[in-house]
Coordinates of C-alpha atoms and ligand atoms in Angstrom, one line a residue:
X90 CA 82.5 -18.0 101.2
X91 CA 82.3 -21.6 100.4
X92 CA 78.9 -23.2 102.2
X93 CA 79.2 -26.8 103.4
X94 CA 76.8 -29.0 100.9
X95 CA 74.6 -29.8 104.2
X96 CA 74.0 -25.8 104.1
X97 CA 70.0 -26.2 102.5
X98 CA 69.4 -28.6 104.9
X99 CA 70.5 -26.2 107.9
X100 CA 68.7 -22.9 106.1
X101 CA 65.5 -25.6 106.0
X102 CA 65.8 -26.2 109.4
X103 CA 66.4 -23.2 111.1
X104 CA 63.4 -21.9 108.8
X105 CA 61.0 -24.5 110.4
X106 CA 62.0 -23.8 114.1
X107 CA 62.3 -20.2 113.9
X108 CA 59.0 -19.5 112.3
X109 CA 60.2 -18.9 108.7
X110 CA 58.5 -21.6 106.6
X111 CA 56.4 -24.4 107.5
X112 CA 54.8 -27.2 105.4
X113 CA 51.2 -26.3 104.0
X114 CA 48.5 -27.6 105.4
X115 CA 50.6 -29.5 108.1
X116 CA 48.2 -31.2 111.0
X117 CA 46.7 -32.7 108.2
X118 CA 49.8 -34.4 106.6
X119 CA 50.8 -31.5 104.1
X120 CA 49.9 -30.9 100.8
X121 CA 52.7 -31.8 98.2
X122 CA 54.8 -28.7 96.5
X123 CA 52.7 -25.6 99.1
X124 CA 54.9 -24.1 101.9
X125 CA 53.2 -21.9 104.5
X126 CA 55.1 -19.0 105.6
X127 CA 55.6 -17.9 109.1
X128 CA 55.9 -14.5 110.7
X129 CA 59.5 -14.0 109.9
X130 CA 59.4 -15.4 106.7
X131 CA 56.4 -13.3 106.1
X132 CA 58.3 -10.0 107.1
X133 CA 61.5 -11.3 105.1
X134 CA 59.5 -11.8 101.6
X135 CA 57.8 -8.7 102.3
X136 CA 61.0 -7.0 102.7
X137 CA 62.2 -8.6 99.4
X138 CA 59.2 -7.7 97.7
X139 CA 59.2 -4.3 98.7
X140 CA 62.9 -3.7 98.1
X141 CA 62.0 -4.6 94.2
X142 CA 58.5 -2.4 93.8
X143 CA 61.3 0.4 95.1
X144 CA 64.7 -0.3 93.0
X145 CA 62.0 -0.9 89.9
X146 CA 59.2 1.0 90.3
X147 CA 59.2 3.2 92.5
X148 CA 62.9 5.1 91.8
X149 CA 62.1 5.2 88.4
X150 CA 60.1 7.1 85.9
X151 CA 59.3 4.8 83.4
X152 CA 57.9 2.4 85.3
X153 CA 53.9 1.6 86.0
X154 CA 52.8 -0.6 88.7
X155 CA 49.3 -2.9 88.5
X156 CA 47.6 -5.5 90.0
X157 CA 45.4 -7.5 87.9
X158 CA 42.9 -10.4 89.0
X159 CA 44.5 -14.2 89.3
X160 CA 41.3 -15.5 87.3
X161 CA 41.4 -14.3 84.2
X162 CA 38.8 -15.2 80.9
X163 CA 40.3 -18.2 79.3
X164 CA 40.5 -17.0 75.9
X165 CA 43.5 -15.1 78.0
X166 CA 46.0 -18.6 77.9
X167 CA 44.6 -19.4 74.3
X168 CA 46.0 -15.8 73.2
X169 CA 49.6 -16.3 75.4
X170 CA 49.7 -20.3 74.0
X171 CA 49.6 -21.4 77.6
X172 CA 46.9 -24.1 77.0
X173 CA 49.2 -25.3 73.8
X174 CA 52.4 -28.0 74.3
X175 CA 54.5 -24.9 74.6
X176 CA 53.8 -25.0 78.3
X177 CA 53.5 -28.8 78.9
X178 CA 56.3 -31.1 80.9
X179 CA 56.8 -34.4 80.0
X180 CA 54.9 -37.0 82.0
X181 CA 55.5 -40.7 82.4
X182 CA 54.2 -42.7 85.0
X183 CA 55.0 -46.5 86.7
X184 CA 53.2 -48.7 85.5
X185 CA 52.7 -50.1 88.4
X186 CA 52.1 -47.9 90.9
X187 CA 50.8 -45.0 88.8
X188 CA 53.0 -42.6 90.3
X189 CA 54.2 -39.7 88.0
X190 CA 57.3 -39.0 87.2
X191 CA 58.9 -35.7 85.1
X192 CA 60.8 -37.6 82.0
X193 CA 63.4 -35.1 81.5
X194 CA 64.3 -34.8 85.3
X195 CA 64.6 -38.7 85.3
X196 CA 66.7 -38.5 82.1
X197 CA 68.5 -35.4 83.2
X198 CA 69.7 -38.0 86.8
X199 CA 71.2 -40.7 84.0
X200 CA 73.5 -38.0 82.6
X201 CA 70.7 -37.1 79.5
X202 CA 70.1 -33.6 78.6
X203 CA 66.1 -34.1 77.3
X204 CA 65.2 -30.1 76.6
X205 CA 64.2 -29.6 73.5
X206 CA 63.5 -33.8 72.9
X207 CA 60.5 -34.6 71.0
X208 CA 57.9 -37.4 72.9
X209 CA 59.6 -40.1 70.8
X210 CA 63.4 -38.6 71.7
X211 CA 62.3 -39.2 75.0
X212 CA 61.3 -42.7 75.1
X213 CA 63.5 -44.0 72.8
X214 CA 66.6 -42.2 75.3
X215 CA 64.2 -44.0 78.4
X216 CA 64.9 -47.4 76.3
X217 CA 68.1 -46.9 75.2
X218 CA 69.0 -46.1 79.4
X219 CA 67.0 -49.1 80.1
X220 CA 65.2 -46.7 82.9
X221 CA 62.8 -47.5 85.3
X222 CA 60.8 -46.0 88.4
X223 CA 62.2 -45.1 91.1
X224 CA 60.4 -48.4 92.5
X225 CA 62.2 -50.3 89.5
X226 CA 59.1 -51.0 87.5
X227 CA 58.4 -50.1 83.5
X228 CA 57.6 -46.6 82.9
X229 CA 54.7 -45.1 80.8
X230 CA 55.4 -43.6 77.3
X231 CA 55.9 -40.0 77.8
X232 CA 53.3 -37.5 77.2
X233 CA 52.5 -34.2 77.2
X234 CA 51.1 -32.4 80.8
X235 CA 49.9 -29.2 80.8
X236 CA 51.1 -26.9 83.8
X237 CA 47.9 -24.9 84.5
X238 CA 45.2 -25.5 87.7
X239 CA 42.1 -25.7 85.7
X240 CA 38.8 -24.5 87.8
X241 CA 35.0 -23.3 87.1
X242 CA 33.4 -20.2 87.8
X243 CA 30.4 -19.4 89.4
X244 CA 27.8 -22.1 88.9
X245 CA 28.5 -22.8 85.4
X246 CA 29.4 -26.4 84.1
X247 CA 29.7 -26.1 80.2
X248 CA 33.2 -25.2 78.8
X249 CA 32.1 -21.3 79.0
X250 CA 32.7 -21.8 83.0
X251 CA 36.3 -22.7 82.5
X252 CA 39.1 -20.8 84.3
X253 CA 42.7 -21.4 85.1
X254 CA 44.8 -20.1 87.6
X255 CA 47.2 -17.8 86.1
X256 CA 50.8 -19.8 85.8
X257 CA 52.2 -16.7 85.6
X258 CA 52.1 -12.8 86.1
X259 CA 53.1 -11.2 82.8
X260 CA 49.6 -11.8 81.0
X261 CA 47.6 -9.8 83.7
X262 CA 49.9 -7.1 82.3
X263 CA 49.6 -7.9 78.5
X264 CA 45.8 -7.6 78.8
X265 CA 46.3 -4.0 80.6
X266 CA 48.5 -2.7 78.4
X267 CA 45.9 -0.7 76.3
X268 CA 44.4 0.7 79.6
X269 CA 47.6 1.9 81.1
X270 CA 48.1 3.6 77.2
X271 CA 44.9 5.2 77.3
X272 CA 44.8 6.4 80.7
X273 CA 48.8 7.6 81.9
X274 CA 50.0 8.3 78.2
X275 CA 53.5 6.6 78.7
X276 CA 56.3 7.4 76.7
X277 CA 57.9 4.3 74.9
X278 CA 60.3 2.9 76.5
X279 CA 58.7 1.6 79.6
X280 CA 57.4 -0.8 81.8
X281 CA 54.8 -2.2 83.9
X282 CA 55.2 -4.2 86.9
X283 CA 53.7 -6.5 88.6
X284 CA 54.0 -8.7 92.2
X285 CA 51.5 -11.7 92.2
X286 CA 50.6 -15.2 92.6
X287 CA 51.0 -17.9 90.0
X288 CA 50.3 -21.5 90.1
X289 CA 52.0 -24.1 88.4
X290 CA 50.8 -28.1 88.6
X291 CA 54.3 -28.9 88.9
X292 CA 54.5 -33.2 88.1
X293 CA 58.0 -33.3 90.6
X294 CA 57.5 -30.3 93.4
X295 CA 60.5 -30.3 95.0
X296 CA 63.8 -29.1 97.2
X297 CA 61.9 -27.1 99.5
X298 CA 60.4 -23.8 98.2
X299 CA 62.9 -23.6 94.9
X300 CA 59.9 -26.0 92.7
X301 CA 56.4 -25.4 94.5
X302 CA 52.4 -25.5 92.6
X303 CA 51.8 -22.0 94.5
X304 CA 54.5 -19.5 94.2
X305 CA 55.2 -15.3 94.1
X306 CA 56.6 -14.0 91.4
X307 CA 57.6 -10.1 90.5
X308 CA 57.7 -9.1 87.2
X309 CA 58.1 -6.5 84.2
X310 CA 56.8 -6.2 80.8
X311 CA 59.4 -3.3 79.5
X312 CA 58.1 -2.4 75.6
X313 CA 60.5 -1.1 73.4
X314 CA 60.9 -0.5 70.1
X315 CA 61.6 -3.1 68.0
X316 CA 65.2 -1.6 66.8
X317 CA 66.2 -0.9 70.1
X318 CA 65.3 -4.4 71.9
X319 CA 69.0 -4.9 72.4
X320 CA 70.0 -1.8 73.8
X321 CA 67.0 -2.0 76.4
X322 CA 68.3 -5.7 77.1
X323 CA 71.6 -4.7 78.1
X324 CA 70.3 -1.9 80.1
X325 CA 67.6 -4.2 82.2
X326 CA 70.4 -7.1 82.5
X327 CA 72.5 -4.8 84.5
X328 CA 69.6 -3.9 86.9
X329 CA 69.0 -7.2 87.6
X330 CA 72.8 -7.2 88.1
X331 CA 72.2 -4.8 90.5
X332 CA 69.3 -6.1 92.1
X333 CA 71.1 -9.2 92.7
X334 CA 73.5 -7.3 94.5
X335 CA 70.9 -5.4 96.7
X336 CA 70.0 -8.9 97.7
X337 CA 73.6 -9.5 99.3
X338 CA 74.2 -12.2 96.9
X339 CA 78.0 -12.6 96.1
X340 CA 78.5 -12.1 92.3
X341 CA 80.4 -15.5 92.5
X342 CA 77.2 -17.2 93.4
X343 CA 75.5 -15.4 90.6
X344 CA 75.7 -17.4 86.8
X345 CA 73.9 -15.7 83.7
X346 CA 73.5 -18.6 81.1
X347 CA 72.1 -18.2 78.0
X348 CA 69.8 -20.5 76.7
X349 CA 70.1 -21.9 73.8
X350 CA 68.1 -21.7 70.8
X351 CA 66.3 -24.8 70.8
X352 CA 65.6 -24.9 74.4
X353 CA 63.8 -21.4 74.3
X354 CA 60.0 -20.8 75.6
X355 CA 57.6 -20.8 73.4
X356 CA 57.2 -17.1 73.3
X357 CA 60.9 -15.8 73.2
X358 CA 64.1 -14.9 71.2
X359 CA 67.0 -14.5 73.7
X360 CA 67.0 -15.7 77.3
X361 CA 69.3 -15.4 79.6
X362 CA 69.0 -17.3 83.2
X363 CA 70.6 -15.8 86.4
X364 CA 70.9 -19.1 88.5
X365 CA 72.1 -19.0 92.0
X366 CA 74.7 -21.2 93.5
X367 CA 72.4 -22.7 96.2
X368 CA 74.7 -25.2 98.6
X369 CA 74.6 -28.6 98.1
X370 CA 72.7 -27.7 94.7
X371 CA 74.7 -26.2 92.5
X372 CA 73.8 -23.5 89.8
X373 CA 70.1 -23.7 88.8
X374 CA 67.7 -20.8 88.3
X375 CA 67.0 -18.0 90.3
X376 CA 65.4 -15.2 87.7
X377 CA 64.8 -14.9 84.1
X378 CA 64.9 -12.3 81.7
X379 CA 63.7 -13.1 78.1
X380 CA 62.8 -11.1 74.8
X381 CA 59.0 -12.1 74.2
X382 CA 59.2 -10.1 70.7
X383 CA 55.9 -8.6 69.9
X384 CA 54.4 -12.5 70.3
X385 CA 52.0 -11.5 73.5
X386 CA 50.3 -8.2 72.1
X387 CA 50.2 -9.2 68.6
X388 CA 48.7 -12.9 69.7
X389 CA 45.9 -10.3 72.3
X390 CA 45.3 -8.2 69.1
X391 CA 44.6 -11.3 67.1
X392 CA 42.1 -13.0 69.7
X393 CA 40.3 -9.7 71.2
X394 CA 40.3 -7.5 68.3
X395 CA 41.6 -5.0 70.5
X396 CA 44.3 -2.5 68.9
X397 CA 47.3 -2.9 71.0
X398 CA 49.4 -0.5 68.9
X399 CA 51.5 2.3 70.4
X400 CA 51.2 6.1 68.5
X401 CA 54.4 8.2 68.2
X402 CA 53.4 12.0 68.4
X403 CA 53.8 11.7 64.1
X404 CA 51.6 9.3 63.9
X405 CA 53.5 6.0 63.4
X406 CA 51.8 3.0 64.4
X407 CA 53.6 0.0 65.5
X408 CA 52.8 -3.0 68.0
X409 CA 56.1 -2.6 70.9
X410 CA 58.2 -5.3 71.4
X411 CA 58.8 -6.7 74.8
X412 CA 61.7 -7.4 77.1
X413 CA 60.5 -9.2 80.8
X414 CA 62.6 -10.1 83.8
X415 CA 60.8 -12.1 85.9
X416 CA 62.0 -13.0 89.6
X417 CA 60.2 -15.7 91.6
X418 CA 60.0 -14.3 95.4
X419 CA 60.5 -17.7 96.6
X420 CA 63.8 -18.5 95.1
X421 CA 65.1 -14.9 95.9
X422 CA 64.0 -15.7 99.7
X423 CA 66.2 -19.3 98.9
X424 CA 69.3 -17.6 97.9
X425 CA 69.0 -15.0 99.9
X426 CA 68.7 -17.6 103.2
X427 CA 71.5 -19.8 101.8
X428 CA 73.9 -16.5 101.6
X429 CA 73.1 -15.1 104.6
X430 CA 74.1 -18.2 106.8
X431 CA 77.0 -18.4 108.7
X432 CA 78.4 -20.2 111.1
X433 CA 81.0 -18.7 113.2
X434 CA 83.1 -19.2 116.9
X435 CA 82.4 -16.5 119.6
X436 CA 84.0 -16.3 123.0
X437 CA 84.8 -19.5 122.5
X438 CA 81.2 -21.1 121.5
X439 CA 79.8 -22.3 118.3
X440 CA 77.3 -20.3 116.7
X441 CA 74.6 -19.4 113.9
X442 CA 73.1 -16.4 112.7
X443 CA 72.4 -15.0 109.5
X444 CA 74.1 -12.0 107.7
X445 CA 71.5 -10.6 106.0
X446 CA 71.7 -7.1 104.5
X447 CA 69.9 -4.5 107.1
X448 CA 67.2 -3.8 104.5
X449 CA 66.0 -7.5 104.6
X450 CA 65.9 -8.2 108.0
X451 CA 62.7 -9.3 109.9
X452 CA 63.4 -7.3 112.4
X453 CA 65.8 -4.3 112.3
X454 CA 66.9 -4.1 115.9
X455 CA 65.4 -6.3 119.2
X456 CA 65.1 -4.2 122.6
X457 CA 65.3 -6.0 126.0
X458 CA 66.0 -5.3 129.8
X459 CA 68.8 -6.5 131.2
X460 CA 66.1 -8.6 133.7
X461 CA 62.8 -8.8 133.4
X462 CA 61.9 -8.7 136.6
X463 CA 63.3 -5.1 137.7
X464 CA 60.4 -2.8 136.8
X465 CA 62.5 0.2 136.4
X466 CA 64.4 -1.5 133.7
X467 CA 61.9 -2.7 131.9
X468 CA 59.9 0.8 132.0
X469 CA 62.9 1.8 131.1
X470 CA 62.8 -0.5 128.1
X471 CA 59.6 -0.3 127.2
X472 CA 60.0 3.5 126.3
X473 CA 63.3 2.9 123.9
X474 CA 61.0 -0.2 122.3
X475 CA 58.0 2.4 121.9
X476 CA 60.3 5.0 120.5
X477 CA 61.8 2.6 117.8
X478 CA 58.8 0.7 116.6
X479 CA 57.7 3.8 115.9
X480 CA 60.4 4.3 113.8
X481 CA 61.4 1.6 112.1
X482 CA 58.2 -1.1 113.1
X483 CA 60.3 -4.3 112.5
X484 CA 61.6 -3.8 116.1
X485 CA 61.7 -7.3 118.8
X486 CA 60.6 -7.2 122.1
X487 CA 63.0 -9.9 123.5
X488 CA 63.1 -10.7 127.2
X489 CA 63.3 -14.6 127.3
X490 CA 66.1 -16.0 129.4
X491 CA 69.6 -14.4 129.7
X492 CA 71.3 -11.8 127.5
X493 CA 73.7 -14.5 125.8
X494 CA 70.9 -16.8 125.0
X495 CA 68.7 -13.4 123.2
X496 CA 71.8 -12.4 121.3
X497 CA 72.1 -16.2 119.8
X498 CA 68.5 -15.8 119.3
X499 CA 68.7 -12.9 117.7
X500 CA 72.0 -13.8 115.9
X501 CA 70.0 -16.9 114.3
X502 CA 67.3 -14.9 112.8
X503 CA 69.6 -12.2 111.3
X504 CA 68.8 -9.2 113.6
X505 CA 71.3 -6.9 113.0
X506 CA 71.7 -4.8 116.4
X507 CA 70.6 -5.6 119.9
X508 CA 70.2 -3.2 122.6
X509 CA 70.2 -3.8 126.4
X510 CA 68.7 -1.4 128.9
X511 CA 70.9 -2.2 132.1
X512 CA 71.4 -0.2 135.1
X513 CA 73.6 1.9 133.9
X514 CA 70.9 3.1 131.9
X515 CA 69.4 4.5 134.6
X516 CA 72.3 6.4 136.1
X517 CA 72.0 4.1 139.1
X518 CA 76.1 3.2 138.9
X519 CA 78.0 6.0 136.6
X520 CA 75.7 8.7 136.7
X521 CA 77.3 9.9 133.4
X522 CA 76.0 6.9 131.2
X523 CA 72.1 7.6 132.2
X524 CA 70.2 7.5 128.8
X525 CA 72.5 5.5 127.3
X526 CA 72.2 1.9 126.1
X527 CA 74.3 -1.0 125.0
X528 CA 74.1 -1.6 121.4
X529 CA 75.5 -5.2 120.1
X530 CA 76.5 -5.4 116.5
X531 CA 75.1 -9.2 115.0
X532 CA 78.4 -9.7 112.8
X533 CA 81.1 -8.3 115.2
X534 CA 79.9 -9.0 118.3
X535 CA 81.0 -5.7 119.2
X536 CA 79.0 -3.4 121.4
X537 CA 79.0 0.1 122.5
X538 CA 77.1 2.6 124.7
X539 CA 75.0 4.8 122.7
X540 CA 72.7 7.9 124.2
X541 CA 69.1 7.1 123.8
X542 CA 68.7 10.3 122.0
X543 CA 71.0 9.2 119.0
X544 CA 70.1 5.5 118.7
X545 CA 67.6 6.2 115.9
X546 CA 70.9 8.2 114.3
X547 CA 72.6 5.5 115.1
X548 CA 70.8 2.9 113.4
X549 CA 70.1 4.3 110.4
Ligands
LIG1226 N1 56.6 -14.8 82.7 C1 57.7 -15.6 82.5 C2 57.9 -16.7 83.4 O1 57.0 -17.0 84.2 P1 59.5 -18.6 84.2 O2 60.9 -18.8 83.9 O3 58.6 -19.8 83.9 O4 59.1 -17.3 83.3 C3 59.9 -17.0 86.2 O5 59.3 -18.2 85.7 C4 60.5 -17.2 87.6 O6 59.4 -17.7 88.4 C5 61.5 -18.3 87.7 O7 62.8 -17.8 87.4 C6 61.4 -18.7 89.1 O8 62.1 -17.8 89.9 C7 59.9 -18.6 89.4 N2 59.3 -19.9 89.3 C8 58.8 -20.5 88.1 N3 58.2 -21.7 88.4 C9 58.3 -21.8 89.7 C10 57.9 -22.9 90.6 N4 57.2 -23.9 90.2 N5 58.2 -22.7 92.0 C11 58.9 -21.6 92.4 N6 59.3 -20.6 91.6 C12 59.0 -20.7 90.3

């Protein structure tokens, strides 16, 4: 379904008053391009997260999860070419004001495609455009920024103490990949996994949590061999087809472009992007999946010394080459947001809610009593509330105000089914609906009477 261009700023909203996402550090006037997360969008990014360590990890056998430390030596990013130009953005600032500005974004707004531009490509298309600030004064000549947080460790103040946030996952699982060889023995082809922090110093943070300097990502390092890198590439890019899927997001939403040549990262051969249709936004990226060659490991043999080759069972010796999808959790929690909201007509009144798939739900179901203030019903209640969270844990405890006001509630957060403990219930009107409940469907509306003893059934 088409969204309405004000969509994002709806999803924003509804994530701010409904405990989804609020701005870091707040009460003390934020802190540009951080996002705190609240309880539901805690439980939704966990869900996310958790969905992916299964479909990729967990179902499969040639998978290896780890977890490696955010600070890392700093020989690390001289091995991956992190602290090079390769992962720089260019800079330019008013000259006035000294605020900083990315070139290429303020090249890309005139209608100028700057990837891949040299320094001098950039500010001779800034002249030719006759571009200024956003405040209308002269702009800097552009220069290189490099993306990593820089910080010291321990009490060290010589360049020895120097550490940098990692800006991304994948080298925690380069720099592992000799111990996961030595100690599981994995068969080539496969993978390791990983779901971490990584912090970029982002010039132009932006449009909510899609550009931020602190961000999730989940990725994989898959090794092959090198004369089978394209048959493992067409294998992982329909997982991530699938994954996408598993995510609820439409396939017309769902763009893979390649990147060209000249516009590839340092490190890589073929990339393709999958980019999202967010509303109002248009396609940009959501995931991306590159072939890194053998650049990592042989660049990690070079600088450590450290054999990173793999032994077939006859002895050949080769260094694997590397294929790495790599999903930020934040834009999948984006996309999935923007897809999931709806707005609809029932009996007669407007309303929101969000049709996310069952498996990424905060909550899976939300229990109340018809009234709060009848202690048979909400014994009654409580038990069915006790039974499920048991069961599934995500479960609400919802007893504010009417039942039309929870189910809007409910509707607006994406809760799939609502159940009412009424009189009924307890056989006080038609003795042969004791133990039963009313379930409400989110999507439908529709509800039916269920037997207590079936509802887990049901549900699942
Ligand atoms: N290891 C490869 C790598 O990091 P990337 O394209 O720079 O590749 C992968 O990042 C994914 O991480 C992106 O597709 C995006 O989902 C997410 N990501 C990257 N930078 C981000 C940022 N500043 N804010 C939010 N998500 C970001």
């Amino acid at each position: 379904m088409e969204k309405s261009v004000d969509t994002m700023e709806k999803v924003v909203s509804l994530c701010k008053r409904r405990g989804f996402v609020f701005q870091g550090s707040e009460i003390y006037g934020g802190l540009k391009g951080t996002w705190d997360f609240g309880p539901l969008g805690v439980a939704l990014n966990n869900n996310i997260k958790r969905e992916w360590w299964k479909m990729f990890v967990e179902s499969r056998e040639d998978m290896y999860g780890v977890d490696a430390a955010i600070l890392m030596n700093a020989k690390v990013w001289e091995a991956s070419g992190h602290t090079g130009a390769g992962f720089c953005d260019p800079l330019v600032e008013d000259t006035e004001t000294g605020e900083r500005f990315r070139a290429d974004h303020l090249l890309k707004d005139a209608g100028v495609d700057a990837e891949g531009m040299t320094l001098e490509e950039i500010d001779a298309a800034i002249a030719d455009h006759r571009l200024v600030s956003p405040k209308g004064n002269p702009l800097s000549p552009a220069r290189q920024f490099n993306l990593m947080f820089e910080s010291r460790i321990g009490a060290t103040s010589g360049a020895e103490g120097k550490v940098y946030l990692r800006p991304e996952t994948a080298q925690g699982m380069f720099v592992n990949f000799k111990n996961v060889l030595d100690s599981m023995s994995p068969k080539i082809p496969f993978g390791l996994a990983q779901v971490g922090k990584a912090f970029r110093n982002e010039i132009a943070p932006r449009e909510f949590v899609f550009r931020v300097r602190e961000f999730e990502q989940m990725e994989i390092e898959y090794f092959v061999k090198e004369a089978d890198w394209e048959t493992e590439f067409d294998k992982l890019r329909t997982d991530i087809q699938t994954w996408h899927r598993h995510l609820g997001l439409a396939d017309e939403n769902i763009r893979e472009y390649e990147v060209p040549k000249n516009d590839l990262a340092h490190y890589s051969k073929r990339t393709i992007d999958f980019e999202y249709n967010y509303p109002g936004k248009g396609f940009d990226e959501l995931a991306g999946f590159a072939y890194r060659t053998d650049h990592d490991l042989k660049n990690h043999m070079q600088h450590s010394g450290v054999s990173m080759e793999y032994i077939e069972p006859d002895g050949t010796r080769y260094i694997p080459h590397v294929l790495e999808p790599s999903f930020g959790v934040g834009r999948a929690f984006m996309a999935v947001l923007c897809e999931a909201y709806t707005e609809d007509e029932m009996g007669g009144e407007a309303r929101t809610y969000l049709k996310l798939p069952v498996h990424l739900a905060p909550y899976r179901v939300a229990v109340s009593p018809l009234l709060k203030n009848k202690p048979q019903l909400v014994e009654k209640a409580r038990d069915v509330f006790a039974m499920l969270k048991k069961e599934f844990g995500n479960v609400a405890w919802d007893d504010n105000g009417n039942v039309g006001k929870r189910y809007r509630r409910q509707d607006e957060i994406g809760t799939p089914h609502c159940i009412v403990i009424d009189f009924e219930t307890l056989g006080e009107e038609k003795p042969e609906l004791a133990d039963t409940v009313t379930v409400r469907d989110r999507d439908t509306g529709e509800q039916e009477r269920v037997a207590i003893g079936e509802l887990i059934g049901y549900l699942k």
